[in-house]
C-alpha angles and dihedrals in degrees: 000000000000111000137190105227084207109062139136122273102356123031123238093246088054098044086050099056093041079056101042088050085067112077109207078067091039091101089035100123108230122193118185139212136214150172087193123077108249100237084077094056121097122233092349102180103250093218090055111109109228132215117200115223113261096046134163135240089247104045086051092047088050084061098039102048102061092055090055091039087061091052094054 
């Protein structure tokens, strides 16, 4: 899953946590994405790998592709 950590109605880092609680999701990769540094964001999961807005194809694919190599 790739999720914004800014969005209407329920933040990323929120959304996140109320996922990860159910157990059939708990092994679900999540990579987020920010404009903000992460130092700003509040209870920001430490094992969550985070994309920096503006980001580019490559640095999102080099996030993405381990989490599809393992499920080979």
């Amino acid at each position: 899953i790739i999720l914004d950590v800014m969005m209407p109605d329920l933040d990323g880092v929120s959304f996140f946590h109320q996922f990860k609680e159910k157990a059939k999701f708990a092994n679900i990769p999540v990579v987020m994405i920010t404009s903000l540094e992460k130092k700003l964001i509040e209870n920001y999961p430490s094992d969550v790998p985070l994309l920096k807005k503006p980001f580019t194809h490559d640095s999102l694919l080099a996030q993405i592709n381990p989490h599809f190599l393992k499920r080979s």
